[in-house]
Short mmCIF file of C-alpha atoms in Angstrom, two decimals:
data_model
loop_
_atom_site.label_atom_id
_atom_site.label_comp_id
_atom_site.label_asym_id
_atom_site.label_seq_id
_atom_site.Cartn_x
_atom_site.Cartn_y
_atom_site.Cartn_z
CA UNK Z 1 19.10 -25.67 6.66
CA UNK Z 2 15.77 -24.36 7.91
CA UNK Z 3 16.03 -22.25 11.05
CA UNK Z 4 13.06 -22.72 13.38
CA UNK Z 5 13.28 -19.25 14.92
CA UNK Z 6 13.47 -17.48 11.58
CA UNK Z 7 10.63 -19.59 10.23
CA UNK Z 8 8.42 -18.88 13.24
CA UNK Z 9 8.99 -15.13 12.88
CA UNK Z 10 8.13 -15.18 9.17
CA UNK Z 11 5.00 -17.25 9.81
CA UNK Z 12 3.90 -14.66 12.35
CA UNK Z 13 4.86 -11.81 10.04
CA UNK Z 14 2.78 -13.31 7.23
CA UNK Z 15 -0.25 -13.38 9.52
CA UNK Z 16 0.41 -9.79 10.61
CA UNK Z 17 0.64 -8.50 7.05
CA UNK Z 18 -2.51 -10.36 6.00
CA UNK Z 19 -4.21 -8.75 9.00
CA UNK Z 20 -3.26 -5.38 7.51
CA UNK Z 21 -5.76 -6.04 4.72
CA UNK Z 22 -8.15 -8.32 6.60
CA UNK Z 23 -9.48 -6.54 8.62
CA UNK Z 24 -7.26 -3.48 9.21
CA UNK Z 25 -7.39 -1.70 5.85
CA UNK Z 26 -11.05 -2.64 5.50
CA UNK Z 27 -11.94 -0.99 8.82
CA UNK Z 28 -9.72 2.02 8.12
CA UNK Z 29 -11.28 2.73 4.74
CA UNK Z 30 -14.85 1.70 5.67
CA UNK Z 31 -14.97 4.15 8.56
CA UNK Z 32 -13.98 7.01 6.27
CA UNK Z 33 -16.84 6.60 3.77
CA UNK Z 34 -20.57 7.19 4.09
CA UNK Z 35 -22.57 4.56 5.95
CA UNK Z 36 -24.25 3.45 2.71
CA UNK Z 37 -20.88 2.34 1.28
CA UNK Z 38 -19.32 0.51 4.21
CA UNK Z 39 -19.96 -3.02 2.94
CA UNK Z 40 -18.64 -2.20 -0.53
CA UNK Z 41 -15.24 -1.33 0.96
CA UNK Z 42 -15.09 -4.43 3.13
CA UNK Z 43 -16.15 -6.61 0.20
CA UNK Z 44 -13.59 -5.07 -2.13
CA UNK Z 45 -10.78 -5.77 0.36
CA UNK Z 46 -12.00 -9.32 0.95
CA UNK Z 47 -12.44 -10.09 -2.75
CA UNK Z 48 -9.04 -8.68 -3.70
CA UNK Z 49 -7.42 -10.88 -1.04
CA UNK Z 50 -9.00 -13.97 -2.57
CA UNK Z 51 -8.37 -13.15 -6.23
CA UNK Z 52 -4.77 -12.00 -5.72
CA UNK Z 53 -3.97 -15.15 -3.75
CA UNK Z 54 -4.96 -17.37 -6.66
CA UNK Z 55 -3.14 -15.24 -9.22
CA UNK Z 56 -0.03 -15.30 -7.01
CA UNK Z 57 -0.21 -19.09 -6.82
CA UNK Z 58 -0.84 -19.40 -10.54
CA UNK Z 59 1.96 -17.38 -12.07
CA UNK Z 60 2.46 -13.95 -10.51
CA UNK Z 61 4.86 -15.23 -7.82
CA UNK Z 62 6.89 -16.80 -10.61
CA UNK Z 63 6.73 -13.57 -12.60
CA UNK Z 64 8.14 -11.64 -9.63
CA UNK Z 65 10.67 -14.00 -8.08
CA UNK Z 66 11.65 -16.71 -10.56
CA UNK Z 67 14.50 -16.42 -13.05
CA UNK Z 68 17.34 -13.96 -13.44
CA UNK Z 69 16.00 -11.57 -16.06
CA UNK Z 70 16.58 -7.86 -15.59
CA UNK Z 71 12.98 -6.87 -16.25
CA UNK Z 72 10.71 -9.85 -15.62
CA UNK Z 73 10.82 -13.33 -14.13
CA UNK Z 74 10.06 -16.60 -15.88
CA UNK Z 75 7.34 -19.20 -15.36
CA UNK Z 76 9.45 -21.92 -13.76
CA UNK Z 77 7.63 -21.48 -10.48
CA UNK Z 78 4.13 -21.30 -11.99
CA UNK Z 79 1.50 -23.08 -9.88
CA UNK Z 80 4.35 -23.91 -7.46
CA UNK Z 81 4.65 -27.30 -9.15
CA UNK Z 82 8.40 -27.52 -8.52
CA UNK Z 83 8.31 -26.48 -4.85
CA UNK Z 84 9.22 -29.38 -2.59
CA UNK Z 85 7.87 -29.41 0.97
CA UNK Z 86 11.32 -28.95 2.46
CA UNK Z 87 12.66 -26.46 -0.12
CA UNK Z 88 14.61 -23.55 1.39
CA UNK Z 89 14.36 -20.10 -0.12
CA UNK Z 90 17.79 -19.12 -1.52
CA UNK Z 91 19.83 -16.88 0.76
CA UNK Z 92 17.62 -17.52 3.78
CA UNK Z 93 16.96 -20.18 6.39
CA UNK Z 94 13.17 -20.28 5.85
CA UNK Z 95 11.07 -22.67 3.77
CA UNK Z 96 10.20 -21.56 0.26
CA UNK Z 97 6.53 -22.03 1.16
CA UNK Z 98 6.84 -19.45 3.93
CA UNK Z 99 8.53 -16.95 1.60
CA UNK Z 100 5.76 -17.47 -0.97
CA UNK Z 101 3.14 -16.82 1.69
CA UNK Z 102 4.91 -13.79 3.14
CA UNK Z 103 5.29 -12.14 -0.24
CA UNK Z 104 1.72 -13.04 -1.14
CA UNK Z 105 0.46 -10.87 1.70
CA UNK Z 106 2.36 -7.90 0.22
CA UNK Z 107 0.79 -8.59 -3.16
CA UNK Z 108 -2.64 -8.62 -1.52
CA UNK Z 109 -2.41 -5.31 0.31
CA UNK Z 110 -0.86 -3.29 -2.52
CA UNK Z 111 -3.83 -3.24 -4.93
CA UNK Z 112 -6.12 -3.02 -1.89
CA UNK Z 113 -4.48 0.29 -0.97
CA UNK Z 114 -5.68 1.74 -4.27
CA UNK Z 115 -9.28 1.20 -3.16
CA UNK Z 116 -9.02 4.38 -1.11
CA UNK Z 117 -8.84 6.54 -4.24
CA UNK Z 118 -11.98 5.26 -5.94
CA UNK Z 119 -14.39 4.56 -3.10
CA UNK Z 120 -18.13 5.23 -3.42
CA UNK Z 121 -18.26 5.44 -7.21
CA UNK Z 122 -16.75 2.40 -8.97
CA UNK Z 123 -18.26 -0.80 -10.33
CA UNK Z 124 -17.39 -3.96 -8.40
CA UNK Z 125 -16.47 -5.89 -11.54
CA UNK Z 126 -14.11 -3.09 -12.52
CA UNK Z 127 -12.38 -3.36 -9.13
CA UNK Z 128 -11.71 -7.06 -9.61
CA UNK Z 129 -10.54 -6.80 -13.22
CA UNK Z 130 -8.42 -3.72 -12.63
CA UNK Z 131 -6.79 -5.17 -9.50
CA UNK Z 132 -5.96 -8.42 -11.31
CA UNK Z 133 -4.44 -6.76 -14.36
CA UNK Z 134 -2.62 -4.23 -12.19
CA UNK Z 135 -1.06 -7.00 -10.12
CA UNK Z 136 0.22 -8.73 -13.26
CA UNK Z 137 1.47 -5.70 -15.18
CA UNK Z 138 2.50 -3.18 -12.51
CA UNK Z 139 3.14 -4.85 -9.17
CA UNK Z 140 4.85 -8.05 -10.33
CA UNK Z 141 7.37 -6.39 -12.71
CA UNK Z 142 8.30 -3.73 -10.15
CA UNK Z 143 8.62 -6.39 -7.47
CA UNK Z 144 11.01 -8.28 -9.74
CA UNK Z 145 13.03 -5.14 -10.53
CA UNK Z 146 13.56 -4.31 -6.85
CA UNK Z 147 13.33 -7.56 -4.85
CA UNK Z 148 13.48 -10.36 -7.41
CA UNK Z 149 17.00 -9.82 -8.71
CA UNK Z 150 16.03 -7.45 -11.49
CA UNK Z 151 17.53 -4.24 -12.76
CA UNK Z 152 17.25 -2.13 -9.61
CA UNK Z 153 18.26 -4.96 -7.30
CA UNK Z 154 21.43 -5.26 -9.38
CA UNK Z 155 21.94 -1.50 -9.11
CA UNK Z 156 21.79 -1.70 -5.32
CA UNK Z 157 18.54 0.16 -4.64
CA UNK Z 158 17.57 0.35 -0.97
CA UNK Z 159 13.91 -0.56 -0.43
CA UNK Z 160 13.71 -2.65 2.70
CA UNK Z 161 9.99 -3.30 2.85
CA UNK Z 162 8.21 -1.62 -0.05
CA UNK Z 163 8.42 2.15 -0.26
CA UNK Z 164 8.89 1.75 -4.01
CA UNK Z 165 7.34 -1.66 -4.63
CA UNK Z 166 4.19 -1.07 -2.56
CA UNK Z 167 3.54 2.55 -1.64
CA UNK Z 168 4.86 4.40 -4.68
CA UNK Z 169 3.14 2.08 -7.17
CA UNK Z 170 -0.16 2.14 -5.28
CA UNK Z 171 -0.12 5.88 -4.67
CA UNK Z 172 0.56 6.90 -8.26
CA UNK Z 173 -1.84 4.36 -9.69
CA UNK Z 174 -4.48 5.57 -7.26
CA UNK Z 175 -4.33 9.14 -8.52
CA UNK Z 176 -4.80 7.94 -12.10
CA UNK Z 177 -7.82 5.90 -11.04
CA UNK Z 178 -9.33 8.85 -9.16
CA UNK Z 179 -8.71 11.23 -12.06
CA UNK Z 180 -10.26 8.95 -14.69
CA UNK Z 181 -13.30 8.24 -12.52
CA UNK Z 182 -13.98 11.88 -11.79
CA UNK Z 183 -15.02 13.24 -8.40
CA UNK Z 184 -17.78 11.95 -6.15
CA UNK Z 185 -21.05 13.84 -6.23
CA UNK Z 186 -20.63 17.06 -4.27
CA UNK Z 187 -16.83 17.15 -4.37
CA UNK Z 188 -15.21 19.21 -2.92
CA UNK Z 189 -17.75 21.37 -1.06
CA UNK Z 190 -20.40 18.93 0.14
CA UNK Z 191 -18.61 15.65 0.71
CA UNK Z 192 -19.94 13.94 3.82
CA UNK Z 193 -17.50 13.49 6.74
CA UNK Z 194 -16.40 9.98 7.81
CA UNK Z 195 -19.42 8.11 9.14
CA UNK Z 196 -17.47 6.20 11.83
CA UNK Z 197 -14.21 7.79 13.05
CA UNK Z 198 -13.98 5.14 15.76
CA UNK Z 199 -13.75 2.48 13.04
CA UNK Z 200 -10.99 4.45 11.30
CA UNK Z 201 -9.00 4.42 14.54
CA UNK Z 202 -9.52 0.67 15.03
CA UNK Z 203 -8.36 0.01 11.48
CA UNK Z 204 -5.33 2.25 11.90
CA UNK Z 205 -4.43 0.54 15.17
CA UNK Z 206 -4.50 -2.84 13.46
CA UNK Z 207 -2.40 -1.39 10.63
CA UNK Z 208 0.19 -0.05 13.09
CA UNK Z 209 0.58 -3.45 14.75
CA UNK Z 210 0.50 -5.32 11.45
CA UNK Z 211 3.21 -3.06 10.06
CA UNK Z 212 5.70 -4.74 12.39
CA UNK Z 213 5.29 -7.86 10.28
CA UNK Z 214 5.47 -5.79 7.11
CA UNK Z 215 8.76 -4.08 8.00
CA UNK Z 216 10.49 -6.27 10.58
CA UNK Z 217 9.42 -9.39 8.71
CA UNK Z 218 11.21 -8.10 5.62
CA UNK Z 219 14.51 -8.92 7.32
CA UNK Z 220 13.55 -12.53 6.46
CA UNK Z 221 15.04 -13.68 9.74
CA UNK Z 222 14.73 -13.12 13.44
CA UNK Z 223 17.67 -11.01 14.58
CA UNK Z 224 19.20 -7.55 14.86
CA UNK Z 225 17.83 -6.26 11.54
CA UNK Z 226 14.29 -7.29 12.44
CA UNK Z 227 14.61 -5.76 15.88
CA UNK Z 228 15.88 -2.41 14.61
CA UNK Z 229 13.27 -2.37 11.84
CA UNK Z 230 10.51 -2.87 14.40
CA UNK Z 231 11.83 -0.11 16.64
CA UNK Z 232 12.27 2.28 13.71
CA UNK Z 233 8.76 1.54 12.47
CA UNK Z 234 7.18 2.32 15.81
CA UNK Z 235 9.15 5.51 16.39
CA UNK Z 236 8.37 6.88 12.93
CA UNK Z 237 4.65 6.21 13.33
CA UNK Z 238 4.55 7.81 16.77
CA UNK Z 239 6.48 10.85 15.57
CA UNK Z 240 4.34 11.44 12.49
CA UNK Z 241 1.20 11.12 14.62
CA UNK Z 242 2.42 13.90 16.90
CA UNK Z 243 3.40 16.06 13.92
CA UNK Z 244 -0.04 15.73 12.30
CA UNK Z 245 -1.80 16.44 15.60
CA UNK Z 246 0.36 19.52 16.16
CA UNK Z 247 -0.34 20.89 12.67
CA UNK Z 248 -4.10 20.48 13.07
CA UNK Z 249 -4.05 21.93 16.58
CA UNK Z 250 -2.26 25.06 15.40
CA UNK Z 251 -4.25 25.42 12.19
CA UNK Z 252 -7.77 24.61 13.40
CA UNK Z 253 -7.56 25.05 17.16
CA UNK Z 254 -8.32 21.41 17.86
CA UNK Z 255 -6.82 18.09 16.64
CA UNK Z 256 -8.94 15.33 15.10
CA UNK Z 257 -8.79 11.59 15.64
CA UNK Z 258 -8.95 10.96 11.89
CA UNK Z 259 -6.03 13.36 11.40
CA UNK Z 260 -3.97 11.64 14.08
CA UNK Z 261 -4.39 8.18 12.60
CA UNK Z 262 -3.74 9.50 9.09
CA UNK Z 263 -0.47 10.91 10.42
CA UNK Z 264 0.44 7.52 11.85
CA UNK Z 265 -0.11 5.83 8.48
CA UNK Z 266 1.95 8.55 6.77
CA UNK Z 267 4.82 7.86 9.16
CA UNK Z 268 4.53 4.13 8.56
CA UNK Z 269 4.59 4.57 4.79
CA UNK Z 270 7.60 6.89 4.98
CA UNK Z 271 9.68 4.61 7.20
CA UNK Z 272 8.89 1.46 5.21
CA UNK Z 273 11.73 1.66 2.64
CA UNK Z 274 14.24 2.72 5.30
CA UNK Z 275 13.07 0.61 8.24
CA UNK Z 276 15.86 -1.96 8.09
CA UNK Z 277 18.59 0.55 7.32
CA UNK Z 278 18.20 3.45 9.77
CA UNK Z 279 18.68 3.72 13.51
CA UNK Z 280 16.27 5.25 16.04
CA UNK Z 281 17.25 8.87 15.34
CA UNK Z 282 16.88 8.39 11.61
CA UNK Z 283 13.42 6.91 12.20
CA UNK Z 284 12.30 9.91 14.23
CA UNK Z 285 13.64 12.27 11.57
CA UNK Z 286 11.71 10.40 8.87
CA UNK Z 287 8.60 10.57 11.03
CA UNK Z 288 8.92 14.34 11.29
CA UNK Z 289 9.48 14.83 7.58
CA UNK Z 290 6.88 12.26 6.58
CA UNK Z 291 4.17 13.70 8.82
CA UNK Z 292 4.71 17.27 7.62
CA UNK Z 293 5.22 16.58 3.91
CA UNK Z 294 2.35 14.11 3.63
CA UNK Z 295 0.01 16.60 5.34
CA UNK Z 296 0.86 19.20 2.71
CA UNK Z 297 0.60 16.62 -0.08
CA UNK Z 298 -2.94 15.67 0.95
CA UNK Z 299 -3.97 19.33 0.76
CA UNK Z 300 -2.28 19.83 -2.62
CA UNK Z 301 -3.95 16.81 -4.26
CA UNK Z 302 -7.47 17.82 -3.26
CA UNK Z 303 -7.24 21.61 -3.35
CA UNK Z 304 -4.44 22.17 -5.86
CA UNK Z 305 -4.91 19.31 -8.31
CA UNK Z 306 -8.66 19.14 -7.51
CA UNK Z 307 -8.59 15.37 -7.87
CA UNK Z 308 -10.90 13.39 -5.61
CA UNK Z 309 -8.37 10.91 -4.24
CA UNK Z 310 -11.01 10.15 -1.66
CA UNK Z 311 -8.94 8.62 1.12
CA UNK Z 312 -5.60 10.26 0.31
CA UNK Z 313 -3.73 7.31 -1.17
CA UNK Z 314 -1.32 9.47 -3.17
CA UNK Z 315 -0.71 12.04 -0.44
CA UNK Z 316 -0.08 9.46 2.27
CA UNK Z 317 1.22 6.32 0.57
CA UNK Z 318 2.64 7.58 -2.71
CA UNK Z 319 4.36 10.64 -1.31
CA UNK Z 320 5.39 8.85 1.89
CA UNK Z 321 6.89 5.91 0.01
CA UNK Z 322 8.76 8.13 -2.45
CA UNK Z 323 9.99 10.44 0.31
CA UNK Z 324 11.31 7.62 2.46
CA UNK Z 325 12.98 5.99 -0.55
CA UNK Z 326 14.77 9.17 -1.55
CA UNK Z 327 15.89 10.05 1.98
CA UNK Z 328 17.29 6.63 2.94
CA UNK Z 329 20.92 7.51 2.08
CA UNK Z 330 20.76 10.67 4.19
CA UNK Z 331 19.14 9.04 7.22
CA UNK Z 332 21.28 5.95 7.76
CA UNK Z 333 24.08 8.00 9.30
CA UNK Z 334 21.94 9.84 11.85
CA UNK Z 335 22.89 8.69 15.33
CA UNK Z 336 23.77 5.05 15.83
CA UNK Z 337 22.16 1.85 14.65
CA UNK Z 338 22.08 2.57 10.93
CA UNK Z 339 23.81 0.53 8.25
CA UNK Z 340 26.83 1.62 6.22
CA UNK Z 341 26.17 2.67 2.64
CA UNK Z 342 27.65 0.42 -0.04
CA UNK Z 343 28.59 3.46 -2.19
CA UNK Z 344 29.04 7.22 -1.73
CA UNK Z 345 25.96 9.06 -0.49
CA UNK Z 346 25.19 10.96 -3.70
CA UNK Z 347 25.75 7.86 -5.81
CA UNK Z 348 23.23 5.96 -3.68
CA UNK Z 349 20.81 8.87 -3.89
CA UNK Z 350 21.09 8.71 -7.69
CA UNK Z 351 20.17 5.02 -7.61
CA UNK Z 352 17.18 5.77 -5.38
CA UNK Z 353 16.06 8.63 -7.61
CA UNK Z 354 16.35 6.58 -10.78
CA UNK Z 355 14.25 3.78 -9.29
CA UNK Z 356 11.57 6.20 -8.05
CA UNK Z 357 11.35 7.95 -11.44
CA UNK Z 358 11.27 4.79 -13.57
CA UNK Z 359 8.79 2.99 -11.32
CA UNK Z 360 6.68 6.13 -11.12
CA UNK Z 361 6.47 6.53 -14.89
CA UNK Z 362 5.72 2.83 -15.34
CA UNK Z 363 2.96 2.91 -12.72
CA UNK Z 364 1.29 5.99 -14.22
CA UNK Z 365 1.47 4.87 -17.84
CA UNK Z 366 0.46 1.24 -17.40
CA UNK Z 367 -2.35 2.11 -14.99
CA UNK Z 368 -3.83 4.55 -17.49
CA UNK Z 369 -3.75 1.94 -20.26
CA UNK Z 370 -5.24 -0.72 -17.99
CA UNK Z 371 -8.12 1.55 -17.06
CA UNK Z 372 -8.96 2.05 -20.72
CA UNK Z 373 -9.09 -1.73 -21.15
CA UNK Z 374 -11.22 -2.16 -18.03
CA UNK Z 375 -13.67 0.50 -19.21
CA UNK Z 376 -14.24 -1.44 -22.42
CA UNK Z 377 -14.49 -4.83 -20.75
CA UNK Z 378 -16.36 -4.16 -17.50
CA UNK Z 379 -17.26 -0.48 -17.35
CA UNK Z 380 -15.72 1.85 -14.81
CA UNK Z 381 -17.97 4.25 -12.91
CA UNK Z 382 -21.42 3.50 -11.52
CA UNK Z 383 -24.41 5.60 -12.53
CA UNK Z 384 -25.55 8.65 -10.59
CA UNK Z 385 -28.63 6.89 -9.21
CA UNK Z 386 -26.52 4.04 -7.84
CA UNK Z 387 -24.06 6.51 -6.33
CA UNK Z 388 -26.87 8.33 -4.52
CA UNK Z 389 -28.33 5.03 -3.34
CA UNK Z 390 -24.96 3.76 -2.17
CA UNK Z 391 -22.82 0.87 -3.38
CA UNK Z 392 -23.85 -1.46 -0.56
CA UNK Z 393 -27.34 -1.90 -1.94
CA UNK Z 394 -26.78 -0.89 -5.57
CA UNK Z 395 -23.90 -3.33 -6.13
CA UNK Z 396 -24.48 -6.03 -3.51
CA UNK Z 397 -28.11 -5.86 -2.38
CA UNK Z 398 -27.10 -5.46 1.25
CA UNK Z 399 -26.83 -2.73 3.85
CA UNK Z 400 -24.28 -2.28 6.57
CA UNK Z 401 -26.72 -0.94 9.13
CA UNK Z 402 -30.35 -1.75 9.85
CA UNK Z 403 -32.61 0.72 11.60
CA UNK Z 404 -35.52 -0.33 13.75
CA UNK Z 405 -38.61 -0.40 11.67
#
């Protein structure tokens, strides 16, 4: 039977997760780019939300959650033609329609996260085609493997809210996109600083609040698991914020707002796979590790790899998601409030490691092949003149700001 309380919580969680893309991620990313590219970021987020929603309705939801195959779903749920109004999602007390909507919001934000790697230099048509193909061939299969009853679900992998499904896939695919595009003009010495740090903070604040729906909503019911996931999420974000601020303060003599909010997102990404499994102490520990490791990772990608992952998708989301996924077995026993492992610690760690490695290889390889297809079909990078002019006008004929004339 449908439980009204559980249903109400999942309806709210769906709205919160959608808010993470519209407008939170849009504001977060738009504030980090040059003023002449602000509308391009907002438009990309908005367009991805629309296109992914229709693909999810058409067949991608079925690909991810229908059937019992180890590697991919079937098409029995295509176009939702067999979903009755009162259908209950198996194993829950919520309507199937609510589960479809909740998972749709995850499918929306995941390809939108990748935007951060290729800002200010990609064709709009390429964004739409790449995001669509990526959803079908990377996100949906991985979602099925981990959450849809596939191979890693059967193996007992622990990914409560998407450290593997969302953050690892997006982070690794982002670095491939950034590498194939090449750096922005002036990288790394003369890249302009964020044009609106206040907007970055507003976007990050919306993300922080929306993440409660992302993580606590993944309990799929209103109860103890949702409550602990919400508490763990908040503590990890707060801890990682403080860690990032402390590092910058020591290193540069003053902390930055952009650094603080980046630390918060790193903590949120790191806690995501563990949020429903750890207690408060485990969450704080993950916040410490996530803040410190992601800070180093951001530096390594830009200065070591010399790849222009413009808004640090790999360093924050990819590394954070992988780190949290690998550390889950070690963190559940810290303090009280964590769950009991279903198998010995090292055996569970092996399952986590296998999932991270396989999903990582799949994400890298398929993304590279998809980009080659997109280049042939829609092109990939804009011309130098358009990049200097800015994507707002070059791609959309609009400007984000008007000066008095």
